[in-house]
Coordinates of C-alpha atoms in Angstrom, one line a residue:
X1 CA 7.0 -17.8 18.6
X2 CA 6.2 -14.6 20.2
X3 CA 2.9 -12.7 20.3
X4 CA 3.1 -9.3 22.0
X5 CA 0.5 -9.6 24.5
X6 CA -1.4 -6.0 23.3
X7 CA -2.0 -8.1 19.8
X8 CA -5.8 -7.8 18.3
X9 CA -6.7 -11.4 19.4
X10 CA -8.8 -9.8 22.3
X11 CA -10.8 -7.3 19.9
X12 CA -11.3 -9.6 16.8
X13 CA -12.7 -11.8 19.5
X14 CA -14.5 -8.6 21.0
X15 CA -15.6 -8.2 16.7
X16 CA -16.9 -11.4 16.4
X17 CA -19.1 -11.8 19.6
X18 CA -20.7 -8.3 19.3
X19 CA -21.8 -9.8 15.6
X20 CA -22.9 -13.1 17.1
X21 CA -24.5 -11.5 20.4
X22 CA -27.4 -10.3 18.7
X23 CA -30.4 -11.9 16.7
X24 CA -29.0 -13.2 13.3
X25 CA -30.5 -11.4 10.6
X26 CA -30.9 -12.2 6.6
X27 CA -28.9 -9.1 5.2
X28 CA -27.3 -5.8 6.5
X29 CA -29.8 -2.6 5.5
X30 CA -30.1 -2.2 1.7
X31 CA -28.8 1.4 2.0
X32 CA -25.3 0.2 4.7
X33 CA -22.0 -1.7 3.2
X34 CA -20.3 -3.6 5.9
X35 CA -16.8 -5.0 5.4
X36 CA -14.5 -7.4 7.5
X37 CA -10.9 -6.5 7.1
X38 CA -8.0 -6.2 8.7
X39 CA -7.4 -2.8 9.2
X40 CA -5.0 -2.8 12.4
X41 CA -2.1 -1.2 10.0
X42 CA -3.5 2.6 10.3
X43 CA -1.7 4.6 11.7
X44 CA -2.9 8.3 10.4
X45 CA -5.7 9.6 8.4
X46 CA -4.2 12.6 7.2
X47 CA -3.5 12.1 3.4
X48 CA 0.2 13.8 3.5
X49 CA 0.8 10.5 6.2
X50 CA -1.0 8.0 5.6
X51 CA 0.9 5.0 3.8
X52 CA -0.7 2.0 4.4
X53 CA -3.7 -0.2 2.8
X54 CA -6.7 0.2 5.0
X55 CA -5.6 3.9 5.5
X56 CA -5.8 4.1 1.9
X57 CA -9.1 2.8 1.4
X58 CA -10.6 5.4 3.7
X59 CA -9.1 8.3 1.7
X60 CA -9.7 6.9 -1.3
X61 CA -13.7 7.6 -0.3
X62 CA -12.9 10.7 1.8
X63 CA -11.1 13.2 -0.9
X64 CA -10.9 13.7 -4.2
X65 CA -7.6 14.4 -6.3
X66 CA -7.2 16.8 -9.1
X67 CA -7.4 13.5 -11.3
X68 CA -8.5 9.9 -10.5
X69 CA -9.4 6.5 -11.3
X70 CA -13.3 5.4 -12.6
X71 CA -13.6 2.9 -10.1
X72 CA -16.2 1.2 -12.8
X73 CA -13.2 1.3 -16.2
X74 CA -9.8 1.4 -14.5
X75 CA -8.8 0.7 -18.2
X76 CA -9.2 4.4 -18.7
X77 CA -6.3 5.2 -16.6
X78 CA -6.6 8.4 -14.7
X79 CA -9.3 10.7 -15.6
X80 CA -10.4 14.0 -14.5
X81 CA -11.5 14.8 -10.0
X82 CA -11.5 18.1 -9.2
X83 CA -9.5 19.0 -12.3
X84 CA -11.9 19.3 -15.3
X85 CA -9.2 19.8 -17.5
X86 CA -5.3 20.6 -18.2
X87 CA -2.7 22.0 -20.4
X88 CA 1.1 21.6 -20.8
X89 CA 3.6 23.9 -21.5
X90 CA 5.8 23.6 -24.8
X91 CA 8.8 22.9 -22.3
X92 CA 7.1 20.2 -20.9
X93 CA 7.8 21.1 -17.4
X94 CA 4.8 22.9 -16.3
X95 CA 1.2 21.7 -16.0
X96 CA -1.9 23.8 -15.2
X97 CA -5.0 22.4 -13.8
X98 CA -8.2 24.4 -14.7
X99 CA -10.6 23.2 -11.3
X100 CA -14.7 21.9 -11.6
X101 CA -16.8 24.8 -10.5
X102 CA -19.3 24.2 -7.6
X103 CA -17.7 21.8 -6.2
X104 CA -17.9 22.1 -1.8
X105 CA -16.2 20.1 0.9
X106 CA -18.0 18.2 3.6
X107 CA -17.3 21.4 5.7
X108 CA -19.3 23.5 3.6
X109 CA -16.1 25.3 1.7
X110 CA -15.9 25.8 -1.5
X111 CA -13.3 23.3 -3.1
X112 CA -10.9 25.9 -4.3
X113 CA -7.1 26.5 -6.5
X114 CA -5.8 27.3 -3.7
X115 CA -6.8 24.7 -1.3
X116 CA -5.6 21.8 -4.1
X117 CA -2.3 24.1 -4.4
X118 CA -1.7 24.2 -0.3
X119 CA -2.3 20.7 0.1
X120 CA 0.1 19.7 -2.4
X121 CA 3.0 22.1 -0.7
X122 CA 1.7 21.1 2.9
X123 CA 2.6 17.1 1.8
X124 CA 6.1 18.5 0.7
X125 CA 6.5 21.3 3.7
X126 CA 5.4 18.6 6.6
X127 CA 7.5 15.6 4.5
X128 CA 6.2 12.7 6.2
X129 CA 6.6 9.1 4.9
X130 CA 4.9 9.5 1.2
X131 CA 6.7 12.8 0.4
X132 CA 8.5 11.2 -1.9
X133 CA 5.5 11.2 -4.5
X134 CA 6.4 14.7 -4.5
X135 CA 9.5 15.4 -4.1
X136 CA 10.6 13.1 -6.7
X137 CA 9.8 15.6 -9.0
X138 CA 12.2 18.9 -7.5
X139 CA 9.4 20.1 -4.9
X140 CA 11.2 20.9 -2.1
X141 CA 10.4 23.1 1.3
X142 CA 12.1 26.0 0.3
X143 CA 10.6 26.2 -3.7
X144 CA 6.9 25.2 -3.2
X145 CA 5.6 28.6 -3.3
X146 CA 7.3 29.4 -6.9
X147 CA 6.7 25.4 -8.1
X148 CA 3.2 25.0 -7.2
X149 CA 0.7 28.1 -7.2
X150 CA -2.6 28.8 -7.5
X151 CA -3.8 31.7 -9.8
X152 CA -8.0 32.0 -9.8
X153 CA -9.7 29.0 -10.6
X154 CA -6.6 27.6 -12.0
X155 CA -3.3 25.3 -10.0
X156 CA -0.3 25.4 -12.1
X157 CA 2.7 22.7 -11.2
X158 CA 6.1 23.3 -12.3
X159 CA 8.9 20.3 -12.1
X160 CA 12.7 20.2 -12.1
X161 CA 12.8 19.0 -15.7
X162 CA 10.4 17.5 -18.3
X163 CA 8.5 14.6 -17.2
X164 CA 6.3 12.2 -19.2
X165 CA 2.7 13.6 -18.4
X166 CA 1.1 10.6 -17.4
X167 CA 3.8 9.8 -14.9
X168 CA 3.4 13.4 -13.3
X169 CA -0.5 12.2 -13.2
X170 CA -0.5 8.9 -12.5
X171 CA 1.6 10.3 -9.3
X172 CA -1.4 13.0 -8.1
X173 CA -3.6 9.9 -8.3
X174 CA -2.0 8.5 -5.1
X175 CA -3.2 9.2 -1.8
X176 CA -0.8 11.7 -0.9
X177 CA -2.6 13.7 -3.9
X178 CA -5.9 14.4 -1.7
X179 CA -7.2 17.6 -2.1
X180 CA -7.8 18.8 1.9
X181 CA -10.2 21.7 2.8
X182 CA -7.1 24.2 4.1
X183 CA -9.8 26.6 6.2
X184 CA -11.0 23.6 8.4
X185 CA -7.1 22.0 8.8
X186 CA -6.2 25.5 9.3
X187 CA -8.6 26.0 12.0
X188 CA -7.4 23.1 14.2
X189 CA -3.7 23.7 13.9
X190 CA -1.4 23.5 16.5
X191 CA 2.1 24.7 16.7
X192 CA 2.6 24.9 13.2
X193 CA 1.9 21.5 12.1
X194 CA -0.6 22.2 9.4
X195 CA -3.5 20.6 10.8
X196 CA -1.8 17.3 11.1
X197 CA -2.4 16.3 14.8
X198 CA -6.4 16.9 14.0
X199 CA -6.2 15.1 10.7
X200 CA -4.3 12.0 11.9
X201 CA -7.9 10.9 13.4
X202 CA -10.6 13.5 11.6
X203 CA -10.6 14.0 7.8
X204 CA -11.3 17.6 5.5
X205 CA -12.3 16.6 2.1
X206 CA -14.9 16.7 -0.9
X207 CA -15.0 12.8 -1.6
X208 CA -18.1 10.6 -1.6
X209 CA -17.7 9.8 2.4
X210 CA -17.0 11.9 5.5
X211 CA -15.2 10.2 8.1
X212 CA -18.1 9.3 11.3
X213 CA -15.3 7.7 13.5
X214 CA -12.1 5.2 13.9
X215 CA -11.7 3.0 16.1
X216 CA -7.9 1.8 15.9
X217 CA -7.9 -2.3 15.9
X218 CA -12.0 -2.0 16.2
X219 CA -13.7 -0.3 13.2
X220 CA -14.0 2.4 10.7
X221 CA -17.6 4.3 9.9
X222 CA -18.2 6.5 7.3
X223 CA -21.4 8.6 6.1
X224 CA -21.8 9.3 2.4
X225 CA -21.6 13.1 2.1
X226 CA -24.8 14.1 0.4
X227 CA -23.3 17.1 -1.5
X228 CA -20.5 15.2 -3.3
X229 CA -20.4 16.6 -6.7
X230 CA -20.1 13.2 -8.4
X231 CA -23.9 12.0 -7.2
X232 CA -24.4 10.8 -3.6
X233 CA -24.2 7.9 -3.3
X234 CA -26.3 4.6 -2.9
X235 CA -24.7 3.7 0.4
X236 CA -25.3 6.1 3.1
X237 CA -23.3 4.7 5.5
X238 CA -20.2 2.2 5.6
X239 CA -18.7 -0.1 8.3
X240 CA -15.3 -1.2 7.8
X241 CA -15.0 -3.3 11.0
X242 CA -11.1 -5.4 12.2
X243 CA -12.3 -9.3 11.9
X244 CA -8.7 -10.5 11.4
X245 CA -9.2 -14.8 11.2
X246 CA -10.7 -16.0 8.0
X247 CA -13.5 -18.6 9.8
X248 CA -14.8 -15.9 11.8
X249 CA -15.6 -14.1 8.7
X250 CA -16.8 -16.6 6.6
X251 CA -19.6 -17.4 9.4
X252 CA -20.5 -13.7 9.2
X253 CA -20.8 -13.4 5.7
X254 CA -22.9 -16.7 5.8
X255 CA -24.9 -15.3 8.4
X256 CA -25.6 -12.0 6.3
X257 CA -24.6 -10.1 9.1
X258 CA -21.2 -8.5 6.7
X259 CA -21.7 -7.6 3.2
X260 CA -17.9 -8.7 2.2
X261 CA -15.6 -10.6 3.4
X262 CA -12.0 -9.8 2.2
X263 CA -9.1 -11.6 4.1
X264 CA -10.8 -15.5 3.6
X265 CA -8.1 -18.0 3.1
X266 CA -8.2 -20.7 -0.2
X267 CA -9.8 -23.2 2.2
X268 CA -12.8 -20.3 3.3
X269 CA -13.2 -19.0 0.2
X270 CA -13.9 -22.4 -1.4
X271 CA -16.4 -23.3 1.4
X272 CA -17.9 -20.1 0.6
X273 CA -18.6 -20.5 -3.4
X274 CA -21.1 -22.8 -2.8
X275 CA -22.6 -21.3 0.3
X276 CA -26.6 -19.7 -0.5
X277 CA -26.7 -15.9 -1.3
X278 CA -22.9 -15.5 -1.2
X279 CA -20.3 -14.5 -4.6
X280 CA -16.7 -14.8 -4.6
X281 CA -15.5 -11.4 -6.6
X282 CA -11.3 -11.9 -7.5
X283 CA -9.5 -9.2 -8.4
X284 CA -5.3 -9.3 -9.4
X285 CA -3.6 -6.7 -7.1
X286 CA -0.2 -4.9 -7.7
X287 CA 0.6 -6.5 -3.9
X288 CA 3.9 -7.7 -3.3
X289 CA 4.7 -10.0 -0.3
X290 CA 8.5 -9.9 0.6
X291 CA 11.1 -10.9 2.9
X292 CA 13.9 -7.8 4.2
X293 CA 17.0 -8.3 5.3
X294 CA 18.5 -5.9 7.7
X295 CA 21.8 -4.6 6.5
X296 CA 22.5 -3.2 9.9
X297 CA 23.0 -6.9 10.7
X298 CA 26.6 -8.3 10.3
X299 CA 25.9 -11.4 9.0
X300 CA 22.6 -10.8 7.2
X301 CA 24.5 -8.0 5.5
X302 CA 26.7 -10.6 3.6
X303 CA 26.4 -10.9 -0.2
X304 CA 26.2 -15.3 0.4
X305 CA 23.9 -14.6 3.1
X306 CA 21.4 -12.4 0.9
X307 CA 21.8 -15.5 -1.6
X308 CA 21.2 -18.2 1.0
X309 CA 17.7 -16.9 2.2
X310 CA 16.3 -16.4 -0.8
X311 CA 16.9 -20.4 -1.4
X312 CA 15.2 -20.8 1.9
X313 CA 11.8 -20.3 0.7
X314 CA 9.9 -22.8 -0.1
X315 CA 7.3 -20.9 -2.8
X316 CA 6.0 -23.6 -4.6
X317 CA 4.9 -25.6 -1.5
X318 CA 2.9 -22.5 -0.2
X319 CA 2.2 -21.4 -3.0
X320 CA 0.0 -24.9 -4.0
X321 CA -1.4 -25.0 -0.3
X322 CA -2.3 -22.6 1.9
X323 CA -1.8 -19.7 -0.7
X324 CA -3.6 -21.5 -3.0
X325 CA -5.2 -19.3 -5.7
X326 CA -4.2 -16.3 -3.5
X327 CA -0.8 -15.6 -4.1
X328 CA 1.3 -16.5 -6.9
X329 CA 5.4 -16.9 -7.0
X330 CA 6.8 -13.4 -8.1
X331 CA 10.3 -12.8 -7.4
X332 CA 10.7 -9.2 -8.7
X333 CA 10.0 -6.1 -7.2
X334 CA 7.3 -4.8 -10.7
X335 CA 4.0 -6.6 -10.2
X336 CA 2.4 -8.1 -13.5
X337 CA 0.4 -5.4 -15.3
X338 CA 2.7 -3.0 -15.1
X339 CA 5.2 -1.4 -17.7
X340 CA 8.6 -3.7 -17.7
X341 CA 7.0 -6.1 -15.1
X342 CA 9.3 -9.4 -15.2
X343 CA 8.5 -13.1 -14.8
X344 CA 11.7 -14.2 -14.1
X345 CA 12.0 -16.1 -10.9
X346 CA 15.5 -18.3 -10.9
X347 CA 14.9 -19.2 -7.1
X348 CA 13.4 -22.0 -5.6
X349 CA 13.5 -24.0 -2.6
X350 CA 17.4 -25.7 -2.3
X351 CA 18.6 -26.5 1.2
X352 CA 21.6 -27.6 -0.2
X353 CA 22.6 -24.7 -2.5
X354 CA 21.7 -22.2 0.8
X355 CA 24.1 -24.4 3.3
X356 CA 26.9 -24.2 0.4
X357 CA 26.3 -20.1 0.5
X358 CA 26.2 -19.9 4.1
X359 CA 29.5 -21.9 4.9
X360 CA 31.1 -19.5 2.2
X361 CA 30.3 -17.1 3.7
X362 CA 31.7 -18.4 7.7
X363 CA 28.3 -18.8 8.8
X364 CA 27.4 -21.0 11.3
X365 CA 24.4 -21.5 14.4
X366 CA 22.5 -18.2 13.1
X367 CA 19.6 -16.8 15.2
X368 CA 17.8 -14.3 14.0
X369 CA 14.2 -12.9 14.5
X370 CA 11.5 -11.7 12.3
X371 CA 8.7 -9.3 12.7
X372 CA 5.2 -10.9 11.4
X373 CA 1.9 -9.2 11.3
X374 CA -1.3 -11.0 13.1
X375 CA -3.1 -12.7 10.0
X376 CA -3.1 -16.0 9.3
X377 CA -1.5 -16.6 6.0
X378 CA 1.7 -14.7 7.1
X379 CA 2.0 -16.5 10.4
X380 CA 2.0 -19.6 8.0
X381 CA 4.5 -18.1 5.7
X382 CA 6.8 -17.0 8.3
X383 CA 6.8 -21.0 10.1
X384 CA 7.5 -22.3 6.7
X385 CA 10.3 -20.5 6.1
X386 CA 10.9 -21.0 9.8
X387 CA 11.1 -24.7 9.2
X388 CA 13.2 -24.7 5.5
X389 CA 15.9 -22.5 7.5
X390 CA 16.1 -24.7 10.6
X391 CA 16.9 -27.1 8.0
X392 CA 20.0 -25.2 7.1
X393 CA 21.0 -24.6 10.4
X394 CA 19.7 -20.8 11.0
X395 CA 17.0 -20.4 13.6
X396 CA 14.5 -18.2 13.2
X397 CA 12.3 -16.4 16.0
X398 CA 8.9 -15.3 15.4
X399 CA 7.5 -12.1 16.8
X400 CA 3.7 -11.9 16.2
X401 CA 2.3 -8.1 16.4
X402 CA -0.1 -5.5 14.8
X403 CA 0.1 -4.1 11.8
X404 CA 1.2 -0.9 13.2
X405 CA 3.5 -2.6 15.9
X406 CA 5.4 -4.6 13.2
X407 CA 5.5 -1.1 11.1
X408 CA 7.0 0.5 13.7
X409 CA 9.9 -1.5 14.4
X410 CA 10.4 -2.1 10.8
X411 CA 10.5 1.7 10.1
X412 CA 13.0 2.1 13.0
X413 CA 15.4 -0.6 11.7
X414 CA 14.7 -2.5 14.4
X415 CA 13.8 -6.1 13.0
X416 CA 16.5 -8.4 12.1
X417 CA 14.2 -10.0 9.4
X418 CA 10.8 -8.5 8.4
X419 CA 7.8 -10.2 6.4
X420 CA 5.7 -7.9 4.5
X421 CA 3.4 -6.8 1.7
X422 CA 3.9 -3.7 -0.5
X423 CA 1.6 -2.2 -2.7
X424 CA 2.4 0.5 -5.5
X425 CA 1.3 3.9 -5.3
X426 CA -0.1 5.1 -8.7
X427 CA 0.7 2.6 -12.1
X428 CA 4.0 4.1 -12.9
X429 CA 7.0 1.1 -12.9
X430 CA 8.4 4.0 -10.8
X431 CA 6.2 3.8 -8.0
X432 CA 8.4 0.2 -7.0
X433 CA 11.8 0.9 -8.5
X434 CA 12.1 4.3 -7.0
X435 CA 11.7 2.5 -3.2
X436 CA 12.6 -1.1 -3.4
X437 CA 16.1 0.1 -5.8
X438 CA 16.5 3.4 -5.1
X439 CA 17.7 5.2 -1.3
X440 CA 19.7 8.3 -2.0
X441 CA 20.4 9.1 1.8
X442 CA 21.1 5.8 3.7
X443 CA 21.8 8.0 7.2
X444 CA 19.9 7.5 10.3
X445 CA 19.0 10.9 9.5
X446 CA 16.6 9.7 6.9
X447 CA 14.8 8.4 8.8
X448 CA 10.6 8.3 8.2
X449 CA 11.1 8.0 4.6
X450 CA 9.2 6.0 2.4
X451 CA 12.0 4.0 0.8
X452 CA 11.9 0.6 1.4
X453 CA 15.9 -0.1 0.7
X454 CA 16.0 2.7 3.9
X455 CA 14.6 0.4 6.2
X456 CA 16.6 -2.2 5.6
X457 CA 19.7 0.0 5.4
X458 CA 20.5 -0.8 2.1
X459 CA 23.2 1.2 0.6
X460 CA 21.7 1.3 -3.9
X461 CA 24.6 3.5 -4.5
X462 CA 25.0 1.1 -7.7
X463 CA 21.3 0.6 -8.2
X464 CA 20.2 5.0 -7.9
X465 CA 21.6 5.8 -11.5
X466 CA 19.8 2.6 -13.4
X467 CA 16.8 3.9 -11.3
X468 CA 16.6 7.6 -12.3
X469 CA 18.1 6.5 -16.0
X470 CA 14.5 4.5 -16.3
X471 CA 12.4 7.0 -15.1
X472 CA 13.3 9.7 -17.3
X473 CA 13.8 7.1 -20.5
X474 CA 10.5 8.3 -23.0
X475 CA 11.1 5.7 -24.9
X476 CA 8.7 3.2 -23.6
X477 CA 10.9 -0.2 -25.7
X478 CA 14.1 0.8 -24.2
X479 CA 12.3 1.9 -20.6
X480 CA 11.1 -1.9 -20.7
X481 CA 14.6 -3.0 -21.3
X482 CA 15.7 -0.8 -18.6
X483 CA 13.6 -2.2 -15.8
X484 CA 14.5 -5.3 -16.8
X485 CA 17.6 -5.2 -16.4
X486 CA 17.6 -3.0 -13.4
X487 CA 14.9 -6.2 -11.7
X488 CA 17.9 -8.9 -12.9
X489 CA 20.5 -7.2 -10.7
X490 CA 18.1 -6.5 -7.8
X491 CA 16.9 -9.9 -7.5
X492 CA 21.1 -11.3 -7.4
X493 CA 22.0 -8.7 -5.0
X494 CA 19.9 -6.9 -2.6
X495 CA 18.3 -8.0 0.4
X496 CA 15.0 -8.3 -0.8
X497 CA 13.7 -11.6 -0.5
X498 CA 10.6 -10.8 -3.4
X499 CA 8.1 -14.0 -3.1
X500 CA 4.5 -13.4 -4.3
X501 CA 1.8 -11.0 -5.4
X502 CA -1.5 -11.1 -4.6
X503 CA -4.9 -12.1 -6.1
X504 CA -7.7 -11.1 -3.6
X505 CA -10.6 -13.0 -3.3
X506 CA -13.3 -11.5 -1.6
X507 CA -16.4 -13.4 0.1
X508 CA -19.7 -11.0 -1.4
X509 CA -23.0 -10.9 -0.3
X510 CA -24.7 -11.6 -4.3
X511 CA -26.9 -8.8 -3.9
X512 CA -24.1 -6.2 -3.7
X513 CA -22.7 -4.6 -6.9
X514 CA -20.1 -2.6 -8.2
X515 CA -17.6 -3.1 -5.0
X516 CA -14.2 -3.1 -6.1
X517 CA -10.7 -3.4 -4.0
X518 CA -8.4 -1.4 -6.7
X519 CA -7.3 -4.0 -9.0
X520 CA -3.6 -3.1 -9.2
X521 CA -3.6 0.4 -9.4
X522 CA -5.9 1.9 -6.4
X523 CA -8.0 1.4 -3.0
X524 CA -11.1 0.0 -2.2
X525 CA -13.8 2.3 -4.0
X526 CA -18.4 1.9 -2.1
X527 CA -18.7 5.3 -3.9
X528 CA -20.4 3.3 -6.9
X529 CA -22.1 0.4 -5.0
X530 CA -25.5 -0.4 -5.1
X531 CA -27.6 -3.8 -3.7

């Protein structure tokens, strides 16, 4: 197994004994939340960039959105940000926003129409990896400034054709739907980029949190903005800091020197449930943990091959030990909660049937390697299936790296295999069938978008017509139908190796309220928490 030698072991280590150096206290400060996660996977704070989890988290406190999620009734679905209210016109295809008066970024600014129109075309015009939230809907470039236009106090959005409403919305809820303060990202532009270099590591916004400082593979700090129109909040300052292995923060939630723990394994978190002062919170997440096949790759690009691995996972046996109670066997690319979600899942562990697929298909003394991210339950994951392949004859290589270093290489098409987790966007069945079964332009040219069937080089020429059939289907029976049928063929043929989602269980300090991580359908939210 290979770890890349500028892996996090040196700062969680670096974490830990700045925790432990110091006199051990009974609780952090009633009006501080500090959080152990792994938050090595950021790679850009800038809301039209940012596309993964712990990035997320930080802009979920950071900006508002036109509309948004009550982080206390996410049964309520999206409900109204920075938009107080909207109308839609009789063709359907056009959606003004009528803006909250008195609302004012952290800078000062007034939280404007046109600063929630221009950050909307700026994530179309700069089209970084999440674009697609966008664009999926006509914006382009070349039509933003006819499609999406401010007019006073009121932003009016036009699509390509009629959309159901909630899908338009439930899209503006994701990150990529932050509302930036344009003067101050206007201010530090360089060279036409928007703002973009500044934002990638400063943030503009209106939210509940300003961001105080990032630390890549250290910590993230944030003060609550005491002008946030929703109330300040309780908190006035949060630590997010990298404590990537499970014991290490177990002891410091024991201690009292974290408030919540969040990346405990089953064997942690059951030493924890019975620990003084301490809570274990669970929460079902729309995560997805998956196995991709490069198609660039002559032999994993075979049909048998595809087959083969997917009966070289053995998701029962991790499933019932060191995934216990954490992640559950889910073999299609909807998570459960959402519209047309499956529970199908034909494959199991079968040496036997895999050796029969790989002869078929000429196979023999395999070596592949796969890109694993530094935590402890996917270095497991990736030595089981390590061991069930060996027993098929296929060796596998394991290269151990950051979040971002594994990213990278996984972006670039670089990895023969790649083990990793996906969560959706906004709670639209979409938000996975339009990446994992969807990739219009399969050309290196493409490169840097979002769709996951891209980075494995995955040609859906077969699967792009089910997909954009389901998303425009209104009626939501045969939508259901659709998906399900569309989740049938993805799991027989493409190189998607879908295993589990997630159920987090986070370690919390029993005096803390009100935390939550999401559920399914968004990022962390402190702007509610109270002790």
């Amino acid at each position: 197994m290979t770890i890349w030698k500028n892996t996090l072991a040196g700062a969680t280590m670096a974490v830990a004994l700045s925790f432990t150096s110091v006199a051990v206290v009974a609780e952090t400060p009633a009006n501080m939340l500090v959080i152990a996660n792994r938050i090595d996977d950021i790679k850009s704070m800038d809301p039209a960039q940012s596309f993964e989890f712990a990035g997320s988290d930080v802009n979920q406190n950071v900006y508002s959105k036109l509309v948004n999620f009550d982080p206390l009734d996410f049964d309520k679905g999206y409900v109204p940000d920075l938009a107080e209210s909207w109308v839609v016109s009789e063709d359907g295809k056009s959606i003004t926003f009528t803006m909250r008066e008195g609302v004012m970024f952290q800078s000062g600014n007034p939280v404007t129409a046109e600063d929630a129109a221009w950050s909307l075309r700026r994530a179309v015009i700069l089209n970084k990896t999440p674009a697609f939230i966008l664009t999926q809907f006509g914006f382009t470039p070349e039509n933003v400034a006819d499609t999406i236009k401010a007019d006073g106090n009121t932003v009016t959005i036009t699509t390509d054709k009629r959309y159901a409403t909630s899908f338009v919305l439930n899209c503006l809820t994701a990150t990529i739907g932050s509302v930036i303060d344009m003067k101050t990202a206007m201010a530090n532009e360089v060279d036409g980029d928007m703002g973009n270099g500044w934002l990638n590591t400063n943030t503009a916004g209106s939210g509940a949190y300003s961001l105080v400082s990032w630390k890549p593979n250290e910590s993230v700090t944030l003060q609550a903005f005491p002008g946030y129109y929703g109330g300040a909040p309780t908190m006035e300052r949060v630590i997010v800091r990298h404590v990537a292995e499970s014991a290490s923060q177990r002891l410091l939630l024991e201690a009292g020197d974290i408030d919540v723990a969040r990346n405990l394994n089953p064997e942690d978190v059951a030493g924890v449930r019975n620990a003084p002062g301490v809570k274990v919170q669970e929460e079902l997440k729309g995560r997805l943990m998956y196995m991709g096949l490069n198609q660039t790759h002559p032999v994993l690009s075979k049909p048998e091959v595809r087959q083969a691995f997917k009966y070289l996972i053995d998701y029962e046996g991790m499933q019932n030990s060191f995934l216990n109670g954490q992640w559950a066997t889910h073999q299609n690319f909807l998570p459960k909660t959402y519209l047309g979600a499956s529970t199908e899942n034909p494959f199991s562990l079968n040496i036997e049937k895999a050796k029969e697929l790989l002869a078929a298909a000429g196979v023999e003394n395999l070596e592949v390697e796969i890109g694993v991210r530094e935590a402890q339950e996917r270095i497991e994951m990736a030595q089981s299936f390590q061991n069930t392949a060996a027993q098929a004859g296929v060796k596998v290589n394991i290269t151990v790296g950051t979040g971002s270093q594994i990213l990278d290489r996984y972006r670039a098409r670089e990895l023969d295999l790649s083990l990793e987790s996906w969560g959706p966007d906004y709670p639209d069945p979409q938000t996975n069938a339009g990446t994992f079964a969807y990739n219009p332009d399969n050309s290196l040219e493409a490169q840097g978008t979002g769709y996951l069937a891209w980075r494995l080089a995955w040609d859906t020429s077969e699967f792009n017509p089910m997909t954009e059939a389901a998303v425009q289907e209104v009626d939501t029976e045969k939508r259901i139908a659709m998906y399900n049928e569309l989740q049938a063929k993805f799991r027989d043929e493409s190189p998607f190796v879908m295993m589990f989602q997630q159920s987090e269980q986070n370690g919390v300090r029993d005096n803390v309220m009100n935390f939550t991580t999401g559920q399914a359908i968004s990022a962390a939210d402190y702007s509610k928490v109270t002790k």
